[in-house]
mmCIF file of C-alpha atoms (C1' of nucleotides) in Angstrom:
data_model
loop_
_atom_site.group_PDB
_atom_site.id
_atom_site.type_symbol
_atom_site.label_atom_id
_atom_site.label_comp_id
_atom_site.label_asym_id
_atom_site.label_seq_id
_atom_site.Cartn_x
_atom_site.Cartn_y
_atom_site.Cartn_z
ATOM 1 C CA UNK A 1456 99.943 91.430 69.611
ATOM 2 C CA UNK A 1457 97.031 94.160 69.722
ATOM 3 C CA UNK A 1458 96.697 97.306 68.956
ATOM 4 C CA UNK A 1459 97.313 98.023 73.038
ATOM 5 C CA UNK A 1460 99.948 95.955 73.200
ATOM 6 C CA UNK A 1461 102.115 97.497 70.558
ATOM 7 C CA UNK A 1462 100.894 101.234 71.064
ATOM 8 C CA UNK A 1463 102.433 100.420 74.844
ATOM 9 C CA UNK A 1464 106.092 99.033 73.389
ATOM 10 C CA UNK A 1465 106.380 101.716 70.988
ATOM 11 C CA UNK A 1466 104.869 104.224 72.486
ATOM 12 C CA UNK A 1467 102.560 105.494 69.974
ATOM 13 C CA UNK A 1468 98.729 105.777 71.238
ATOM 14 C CA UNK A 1469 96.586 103.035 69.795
ATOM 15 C CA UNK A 1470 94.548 106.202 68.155
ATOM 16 C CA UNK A 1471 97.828 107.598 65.989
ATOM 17 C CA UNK A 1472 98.707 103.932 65.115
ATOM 18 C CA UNK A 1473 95.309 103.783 63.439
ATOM 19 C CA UNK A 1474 95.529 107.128 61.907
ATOM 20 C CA UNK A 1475 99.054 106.180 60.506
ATOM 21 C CA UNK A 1476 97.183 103.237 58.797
ATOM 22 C CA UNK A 1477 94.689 105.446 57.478
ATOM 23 C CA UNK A 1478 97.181 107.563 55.799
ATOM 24 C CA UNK A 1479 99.328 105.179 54.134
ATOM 25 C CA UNK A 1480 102.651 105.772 56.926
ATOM 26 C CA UNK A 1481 102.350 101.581 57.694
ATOM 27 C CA UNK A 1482 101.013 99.072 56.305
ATOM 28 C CA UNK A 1483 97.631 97.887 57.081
ATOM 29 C CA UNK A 1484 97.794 95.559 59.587
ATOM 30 C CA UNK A 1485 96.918 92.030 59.139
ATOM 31 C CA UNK A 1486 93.454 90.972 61.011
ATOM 32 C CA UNK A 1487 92.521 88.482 63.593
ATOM 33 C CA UNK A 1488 89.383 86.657 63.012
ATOM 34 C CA UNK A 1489 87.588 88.840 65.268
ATOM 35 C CA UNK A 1490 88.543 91.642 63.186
ATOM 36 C CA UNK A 1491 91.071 92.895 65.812
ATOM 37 C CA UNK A 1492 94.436 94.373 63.959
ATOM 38 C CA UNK A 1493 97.152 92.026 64.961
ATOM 39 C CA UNK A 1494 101.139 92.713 65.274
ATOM 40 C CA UNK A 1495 104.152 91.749 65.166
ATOM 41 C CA UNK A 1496 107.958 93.488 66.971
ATOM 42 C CA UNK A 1497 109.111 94.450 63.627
ATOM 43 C CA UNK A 1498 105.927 96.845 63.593
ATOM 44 C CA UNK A 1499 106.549 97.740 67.500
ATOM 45 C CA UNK A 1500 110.186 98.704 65.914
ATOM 46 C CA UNK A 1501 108.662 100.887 62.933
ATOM 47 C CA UNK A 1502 106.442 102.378 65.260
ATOM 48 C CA UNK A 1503 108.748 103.418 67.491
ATOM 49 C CA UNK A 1504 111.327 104.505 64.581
ATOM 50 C CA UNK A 1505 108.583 106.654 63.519
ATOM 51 C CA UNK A 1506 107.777 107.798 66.726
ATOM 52 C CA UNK A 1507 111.692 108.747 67.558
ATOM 53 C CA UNK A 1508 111.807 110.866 63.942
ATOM 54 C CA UNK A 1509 108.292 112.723 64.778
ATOM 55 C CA UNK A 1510 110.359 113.337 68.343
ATOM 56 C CA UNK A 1511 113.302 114.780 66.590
ATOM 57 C CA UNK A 1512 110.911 117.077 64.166
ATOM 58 C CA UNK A 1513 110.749 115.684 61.241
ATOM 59 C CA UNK A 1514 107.279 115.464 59.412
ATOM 60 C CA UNK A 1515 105.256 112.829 58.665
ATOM 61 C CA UNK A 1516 105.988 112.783 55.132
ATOM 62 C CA UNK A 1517 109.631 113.312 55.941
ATOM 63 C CA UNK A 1518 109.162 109.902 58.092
ATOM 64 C CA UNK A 1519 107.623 108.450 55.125
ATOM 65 C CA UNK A 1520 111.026 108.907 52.838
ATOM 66 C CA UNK A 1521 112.861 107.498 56.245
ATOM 67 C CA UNK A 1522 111.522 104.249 56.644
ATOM 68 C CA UNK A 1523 111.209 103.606 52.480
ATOM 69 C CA UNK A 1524 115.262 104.516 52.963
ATOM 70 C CA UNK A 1525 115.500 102.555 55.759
ATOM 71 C CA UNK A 1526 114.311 99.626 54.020
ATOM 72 C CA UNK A 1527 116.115 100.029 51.078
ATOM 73 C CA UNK A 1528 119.139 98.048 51.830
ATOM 74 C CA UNK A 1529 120.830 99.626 48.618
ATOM 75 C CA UNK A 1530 120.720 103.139 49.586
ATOM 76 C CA UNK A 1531 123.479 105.798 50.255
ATOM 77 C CA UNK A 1532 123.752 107.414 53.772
ATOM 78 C CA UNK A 1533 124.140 110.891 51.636
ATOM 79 C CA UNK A 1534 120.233 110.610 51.226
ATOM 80 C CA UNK A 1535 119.475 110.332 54.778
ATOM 81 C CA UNK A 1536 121.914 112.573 55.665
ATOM 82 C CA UNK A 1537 120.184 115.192 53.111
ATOM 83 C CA UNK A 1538 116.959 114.793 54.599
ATOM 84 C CA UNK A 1539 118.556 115.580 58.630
ATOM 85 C CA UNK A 1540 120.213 118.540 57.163
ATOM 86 C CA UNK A 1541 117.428 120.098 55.465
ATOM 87 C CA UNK A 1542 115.919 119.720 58.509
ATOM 88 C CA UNK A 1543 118.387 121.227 60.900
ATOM 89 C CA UNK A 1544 118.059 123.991 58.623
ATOM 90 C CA UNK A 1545 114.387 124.538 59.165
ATOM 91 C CA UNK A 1546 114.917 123.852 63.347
ATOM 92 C CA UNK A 1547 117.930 126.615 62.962
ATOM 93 C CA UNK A 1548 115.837 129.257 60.700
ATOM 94 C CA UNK A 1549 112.387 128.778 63.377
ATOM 95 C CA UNK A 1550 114.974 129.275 66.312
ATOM 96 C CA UNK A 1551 116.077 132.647 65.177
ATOM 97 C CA UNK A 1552 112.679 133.886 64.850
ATOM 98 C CA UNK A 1553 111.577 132.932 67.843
ATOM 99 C CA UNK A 1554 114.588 134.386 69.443
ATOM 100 C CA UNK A 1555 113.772 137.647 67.938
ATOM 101 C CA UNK A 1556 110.025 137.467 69.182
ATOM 102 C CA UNK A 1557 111.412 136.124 72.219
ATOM 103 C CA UNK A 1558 113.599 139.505 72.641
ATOM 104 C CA UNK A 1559 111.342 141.691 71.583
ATOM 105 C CA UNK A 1560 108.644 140.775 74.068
ATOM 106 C CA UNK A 1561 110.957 140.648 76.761
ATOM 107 C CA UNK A 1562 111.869 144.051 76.608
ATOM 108 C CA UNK A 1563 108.601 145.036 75.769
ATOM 109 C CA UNK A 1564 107.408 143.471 78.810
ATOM 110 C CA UNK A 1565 110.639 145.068 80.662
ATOM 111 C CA UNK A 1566 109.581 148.373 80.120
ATOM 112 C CA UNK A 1567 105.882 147.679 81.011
ATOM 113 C CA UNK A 1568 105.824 148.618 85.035
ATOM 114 C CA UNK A 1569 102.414 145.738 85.503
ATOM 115 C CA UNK A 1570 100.726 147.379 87.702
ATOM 116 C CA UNK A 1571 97.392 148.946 88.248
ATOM 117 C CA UNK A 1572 98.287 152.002 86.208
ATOM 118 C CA UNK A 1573 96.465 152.101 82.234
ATOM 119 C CA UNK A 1574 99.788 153.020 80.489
ATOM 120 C CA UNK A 1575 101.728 150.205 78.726
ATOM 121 C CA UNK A 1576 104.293 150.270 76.544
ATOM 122 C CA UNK A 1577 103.115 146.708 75.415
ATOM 123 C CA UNK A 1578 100.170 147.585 73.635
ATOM 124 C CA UNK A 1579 101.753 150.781 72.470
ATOM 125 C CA UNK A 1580 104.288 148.916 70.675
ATOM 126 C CA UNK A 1581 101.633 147.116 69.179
ATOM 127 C CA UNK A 1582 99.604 149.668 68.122
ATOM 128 C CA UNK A 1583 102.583 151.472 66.175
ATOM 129 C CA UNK A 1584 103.638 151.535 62.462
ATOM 130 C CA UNK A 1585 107.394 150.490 61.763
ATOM 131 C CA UNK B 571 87.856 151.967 51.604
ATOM 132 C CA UNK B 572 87.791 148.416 49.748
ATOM 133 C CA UNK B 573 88.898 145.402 51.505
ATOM 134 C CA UNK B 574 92.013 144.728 49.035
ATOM 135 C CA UNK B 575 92.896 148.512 50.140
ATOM 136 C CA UNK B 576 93.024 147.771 54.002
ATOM 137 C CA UNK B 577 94.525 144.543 53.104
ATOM 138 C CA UNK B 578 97.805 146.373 51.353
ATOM 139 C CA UNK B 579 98.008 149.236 53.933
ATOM 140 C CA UNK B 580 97.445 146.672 57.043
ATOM 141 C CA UNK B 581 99.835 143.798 55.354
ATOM 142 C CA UNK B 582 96.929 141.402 55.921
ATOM 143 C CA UNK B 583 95.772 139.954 53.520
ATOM 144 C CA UNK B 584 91.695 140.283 52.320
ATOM 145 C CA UNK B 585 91.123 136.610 52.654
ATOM 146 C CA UNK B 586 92.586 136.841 55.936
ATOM 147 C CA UNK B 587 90.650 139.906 56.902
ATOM 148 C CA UNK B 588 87.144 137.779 55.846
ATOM 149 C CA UNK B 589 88.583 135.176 58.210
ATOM 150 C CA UNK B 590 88.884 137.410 61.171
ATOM 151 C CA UNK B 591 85.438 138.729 60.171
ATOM 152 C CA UNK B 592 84.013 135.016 60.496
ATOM 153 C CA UNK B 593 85.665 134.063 63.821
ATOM 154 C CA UNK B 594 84.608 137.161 65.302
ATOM 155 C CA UNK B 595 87.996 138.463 65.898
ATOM 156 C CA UNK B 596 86.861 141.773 64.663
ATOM 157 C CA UNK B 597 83.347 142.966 64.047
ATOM 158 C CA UNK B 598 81.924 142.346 60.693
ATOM 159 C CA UNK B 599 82.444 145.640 57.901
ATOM 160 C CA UNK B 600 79.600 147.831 57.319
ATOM 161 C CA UNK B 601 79.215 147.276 53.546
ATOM 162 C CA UNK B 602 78.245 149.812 50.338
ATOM 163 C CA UNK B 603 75.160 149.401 48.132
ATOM 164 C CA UNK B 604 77.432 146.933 45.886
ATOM 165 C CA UNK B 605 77.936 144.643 48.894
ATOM 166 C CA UNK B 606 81.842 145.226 49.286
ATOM 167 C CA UNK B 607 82.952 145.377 52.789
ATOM 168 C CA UNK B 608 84.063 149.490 53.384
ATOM 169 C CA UNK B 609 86.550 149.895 55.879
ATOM 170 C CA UNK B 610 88.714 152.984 57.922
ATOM 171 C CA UNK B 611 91.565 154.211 58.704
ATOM 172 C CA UNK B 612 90.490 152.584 62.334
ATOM 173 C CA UNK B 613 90.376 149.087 60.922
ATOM 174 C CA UNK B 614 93.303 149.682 59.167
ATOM 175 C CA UNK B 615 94.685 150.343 62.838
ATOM 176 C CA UNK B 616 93.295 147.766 64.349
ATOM 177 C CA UNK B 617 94.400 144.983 61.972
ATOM 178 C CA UNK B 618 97.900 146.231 61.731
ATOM 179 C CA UNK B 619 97.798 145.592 66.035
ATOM 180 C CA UNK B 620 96.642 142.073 65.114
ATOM 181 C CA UNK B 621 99.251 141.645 62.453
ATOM 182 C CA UNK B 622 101.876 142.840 64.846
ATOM 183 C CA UNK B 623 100.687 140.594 67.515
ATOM 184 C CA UNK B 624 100.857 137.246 65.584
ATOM 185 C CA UNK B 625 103.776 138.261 64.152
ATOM 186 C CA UNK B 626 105.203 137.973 67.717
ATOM 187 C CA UNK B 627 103.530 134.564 68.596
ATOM 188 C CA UNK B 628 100.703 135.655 70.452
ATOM 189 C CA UNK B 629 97.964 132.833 69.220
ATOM 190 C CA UNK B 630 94.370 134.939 67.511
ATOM 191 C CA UNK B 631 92.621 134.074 70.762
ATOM 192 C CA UNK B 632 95.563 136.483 72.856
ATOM 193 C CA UNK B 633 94.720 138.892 70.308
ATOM 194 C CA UNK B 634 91.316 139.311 71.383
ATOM 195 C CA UNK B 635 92.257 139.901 74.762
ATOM 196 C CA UNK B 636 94.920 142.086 74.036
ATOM 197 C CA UNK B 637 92.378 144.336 71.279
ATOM 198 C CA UNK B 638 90.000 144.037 74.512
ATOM 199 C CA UNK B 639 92.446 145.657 76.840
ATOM 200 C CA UNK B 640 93.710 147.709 74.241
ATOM 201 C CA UNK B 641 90.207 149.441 73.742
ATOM 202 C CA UNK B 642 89.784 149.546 77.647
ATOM 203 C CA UNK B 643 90.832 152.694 78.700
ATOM 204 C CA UNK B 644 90.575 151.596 82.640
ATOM 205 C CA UNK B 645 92.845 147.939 82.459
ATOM 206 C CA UNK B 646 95.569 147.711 84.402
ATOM 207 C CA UNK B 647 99.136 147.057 82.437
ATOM 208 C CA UNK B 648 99.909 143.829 84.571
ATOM 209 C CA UNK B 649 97.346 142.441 82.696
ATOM 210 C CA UNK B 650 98.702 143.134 79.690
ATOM 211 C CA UNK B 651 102.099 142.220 80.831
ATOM 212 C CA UNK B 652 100.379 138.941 82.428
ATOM 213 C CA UNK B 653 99.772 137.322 78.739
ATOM 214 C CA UNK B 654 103.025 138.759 76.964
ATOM 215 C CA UNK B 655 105.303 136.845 79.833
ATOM 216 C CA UNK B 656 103.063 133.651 79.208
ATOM 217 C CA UNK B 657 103.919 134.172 75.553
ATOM 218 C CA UNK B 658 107.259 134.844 76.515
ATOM 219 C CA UNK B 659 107.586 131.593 78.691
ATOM 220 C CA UNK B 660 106.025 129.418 75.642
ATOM 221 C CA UNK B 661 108.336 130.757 73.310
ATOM 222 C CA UNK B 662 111.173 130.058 75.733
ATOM 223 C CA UNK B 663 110.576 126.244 76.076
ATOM 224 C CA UNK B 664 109.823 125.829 72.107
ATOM 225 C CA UNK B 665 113.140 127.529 72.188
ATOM 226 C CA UNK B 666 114.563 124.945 74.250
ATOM 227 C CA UNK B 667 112.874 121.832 72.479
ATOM 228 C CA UNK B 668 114.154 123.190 69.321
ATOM 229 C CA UNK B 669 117.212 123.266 70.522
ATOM 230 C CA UNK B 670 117.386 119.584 72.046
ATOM 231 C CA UNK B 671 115.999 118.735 68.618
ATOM 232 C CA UNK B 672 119.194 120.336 66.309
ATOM 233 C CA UNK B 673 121.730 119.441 68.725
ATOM 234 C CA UNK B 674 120.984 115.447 68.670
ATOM 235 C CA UNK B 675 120.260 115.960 64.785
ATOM 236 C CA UNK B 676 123.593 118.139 64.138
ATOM 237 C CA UNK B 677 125.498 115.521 66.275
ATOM 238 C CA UNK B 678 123.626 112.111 63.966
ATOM 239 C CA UNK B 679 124.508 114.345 60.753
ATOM 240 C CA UNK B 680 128.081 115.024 61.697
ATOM 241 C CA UNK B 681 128.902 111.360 62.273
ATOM 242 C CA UNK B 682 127.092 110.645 58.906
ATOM 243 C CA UNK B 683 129.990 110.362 56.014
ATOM 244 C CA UNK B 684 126.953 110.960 53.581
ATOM 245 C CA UNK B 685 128.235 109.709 50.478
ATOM 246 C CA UNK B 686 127.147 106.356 48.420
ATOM 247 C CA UNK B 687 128.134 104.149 51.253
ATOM 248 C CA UNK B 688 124.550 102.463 52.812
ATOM 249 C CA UNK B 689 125.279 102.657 56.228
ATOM 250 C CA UNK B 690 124.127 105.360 58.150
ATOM 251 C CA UNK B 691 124.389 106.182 62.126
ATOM 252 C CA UNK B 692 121.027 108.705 61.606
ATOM 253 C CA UNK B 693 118.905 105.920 60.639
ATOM 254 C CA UNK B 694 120.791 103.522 62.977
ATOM 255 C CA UNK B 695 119.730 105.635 65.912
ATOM 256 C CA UNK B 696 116.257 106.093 65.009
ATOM 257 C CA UNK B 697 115.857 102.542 64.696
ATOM 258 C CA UNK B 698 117.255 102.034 68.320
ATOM 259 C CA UNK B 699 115.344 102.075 71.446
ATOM 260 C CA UNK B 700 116.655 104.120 74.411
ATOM 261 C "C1'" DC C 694 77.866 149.453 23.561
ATOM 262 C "C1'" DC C 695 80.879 145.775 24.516
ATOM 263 C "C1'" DT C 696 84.739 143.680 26.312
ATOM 264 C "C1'" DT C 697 88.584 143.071 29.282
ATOM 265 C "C1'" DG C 698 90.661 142.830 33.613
ATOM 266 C "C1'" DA C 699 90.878 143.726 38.268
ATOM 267 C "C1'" DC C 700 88.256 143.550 42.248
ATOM 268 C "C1'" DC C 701 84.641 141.979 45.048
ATOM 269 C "C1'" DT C 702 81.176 138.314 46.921
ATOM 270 C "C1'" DT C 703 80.052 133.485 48.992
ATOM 271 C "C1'" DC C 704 80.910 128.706 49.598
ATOM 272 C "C1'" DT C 705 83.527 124.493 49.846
ATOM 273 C "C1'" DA C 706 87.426 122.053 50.802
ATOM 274 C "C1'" DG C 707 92.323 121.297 51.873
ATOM 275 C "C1'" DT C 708 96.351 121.926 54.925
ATOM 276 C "C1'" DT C 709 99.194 119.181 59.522
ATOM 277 C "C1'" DA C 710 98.937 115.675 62.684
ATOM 278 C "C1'" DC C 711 96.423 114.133 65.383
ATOM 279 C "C1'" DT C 712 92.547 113.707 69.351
ATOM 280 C "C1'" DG C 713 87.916 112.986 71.360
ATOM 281 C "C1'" DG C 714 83.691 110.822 71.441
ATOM 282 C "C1'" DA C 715 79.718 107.882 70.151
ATOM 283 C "C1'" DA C 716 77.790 103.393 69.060
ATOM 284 C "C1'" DG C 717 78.563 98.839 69.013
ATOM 285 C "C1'" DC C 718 81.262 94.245 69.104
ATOM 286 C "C1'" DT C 719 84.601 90.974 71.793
ATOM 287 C "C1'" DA C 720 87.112 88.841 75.523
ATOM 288 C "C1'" DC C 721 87.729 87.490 79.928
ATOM 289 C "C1'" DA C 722 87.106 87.415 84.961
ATOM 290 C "C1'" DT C 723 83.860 86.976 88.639
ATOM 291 C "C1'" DA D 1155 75.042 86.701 83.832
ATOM 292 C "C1'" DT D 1156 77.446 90.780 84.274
ATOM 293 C "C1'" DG D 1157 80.960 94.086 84.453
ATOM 294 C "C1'" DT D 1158 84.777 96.320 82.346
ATOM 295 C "C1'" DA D 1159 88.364 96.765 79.436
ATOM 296 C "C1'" DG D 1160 89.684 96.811 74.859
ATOM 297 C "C1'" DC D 1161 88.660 96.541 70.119
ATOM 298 C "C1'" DT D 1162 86.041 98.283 65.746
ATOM 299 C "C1'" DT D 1163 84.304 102.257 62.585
ATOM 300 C "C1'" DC D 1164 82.948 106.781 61.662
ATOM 301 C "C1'" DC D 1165 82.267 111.695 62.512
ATOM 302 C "C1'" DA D 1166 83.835 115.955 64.194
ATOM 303 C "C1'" DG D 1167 87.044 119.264 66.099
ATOM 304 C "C1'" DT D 1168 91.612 121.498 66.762
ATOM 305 C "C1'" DA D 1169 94.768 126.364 64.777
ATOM 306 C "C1'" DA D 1170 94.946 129.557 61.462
ATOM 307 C "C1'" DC D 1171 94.600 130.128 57.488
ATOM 308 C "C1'" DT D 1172 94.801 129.277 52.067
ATOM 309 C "C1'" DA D 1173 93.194 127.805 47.413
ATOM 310 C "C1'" DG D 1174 89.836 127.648 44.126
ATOM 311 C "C1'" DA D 1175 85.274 127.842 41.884
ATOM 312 C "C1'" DA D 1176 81.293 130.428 40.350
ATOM 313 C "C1'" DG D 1177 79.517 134.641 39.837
ATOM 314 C "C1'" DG D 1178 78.590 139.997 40.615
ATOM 315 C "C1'" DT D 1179 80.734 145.012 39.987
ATOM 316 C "C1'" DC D 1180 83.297 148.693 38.145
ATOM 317 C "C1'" DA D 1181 86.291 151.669 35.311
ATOM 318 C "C1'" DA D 1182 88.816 152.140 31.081
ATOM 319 C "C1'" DG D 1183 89.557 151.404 26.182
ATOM 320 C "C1'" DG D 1184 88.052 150.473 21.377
#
DNA sequence: CCTTGACCTTCTAGTTACTGGAAGCTACAT
DNA sequence: ATGTAGCTTCCAGTAACTAGAAGGTCAAGG
């Protein structure tokens, strides 16, 4: 398979696969003759395990400890599980905040009448000391 | 007043401030015979706005509309209003992605045992196609 | 007078995770 | 032979800072 081929199965643009390589995420792919990378559907299904992770927030690094656990046929679901929760935590702690900025703008943007009138609470807000 | 000075009573900080210099985000400091940047109680002002603004998601190039509109005394509020409800509406589906995210994670973690067993329904469902 | 330490200056480079584009080679169909 | 689609590498840009190096400035203390 080509570079096309598998960034089509897994979903992962051609461009990202590459950069992956670069960075040491995969492996560097084996070369055809022509220099063309070449692959195989264990790589379409690391790609797309990757891919699925990134999805579900977790970093690039944090993708990096995946697969090595993944692979490592001797290793305890409490380190994965580690990993997810540290993670939820981070999803759960940038929720809040943007709930708060979420509410704060909303009333802000409540009390603003948007119309053709200079007054607005908005930028008044903005402009105070708290 | 000294850069560091505008940095504590603004709560950016200096390196910051230099930043915003550089990208034009606020006009560059008249400076003293040393070659420090002097600022006033104005900039002092004007950063804290900025400061306020990030702090509630709105990206550096909304600030310099909003410090625009701010320092127009003729604007009309709706347009104001116009780029806080954008903000409003981006923060709302981040919201909702986030969400998505920690529920599927929450759900892979709670059906994880997590202890020195090796398998593991959070990696078995990233390494599944759906 | 000299030193110390806290500031200030500029410049470069690193962060995260890609994405776009240019220049040039390859493969395959018409 | 030619077109076009896909592959290669390399360079640069994105957002918004942040860290660090090398060096100038200033006030206080010995």
């Amino acid at each position: 398979m080509k570079i096309g081929d598998v960034a089509e199965k897994s979903g992962v643009p051609a461009k990202t696969i590459r950069y992956y390589e670069e960075i040491g995420l995969i492996l560097p792919a084996k070369r055809s003759d022509n220099g063309y990378r070449r692959y195989t559907e264990d790589d379409t299904q690391t790609l797309h395990f990757i891919s699925r992770a990134r999805g579900l927030g977790f970093s690039v690094e944090d993708c990096s400890n995946l697969l090595a656990l993944y692979q490592d046929r001797e290793r305890s679901s409490a380190d994965v599980k580690a990993i997810a929760l540290s993670n939820i935590g981070r999803i759960q702690h940038k929720i809040r905040e943007l709930r708060a900025m979420e509410k704060t703008l909303s009333d802000l943007a409540d009390r603003c009448h948007g119309d053709a009138r200079p007054d607005c609470p908005i930028l008044e807000d903005l402009s105070e000391f708290h």
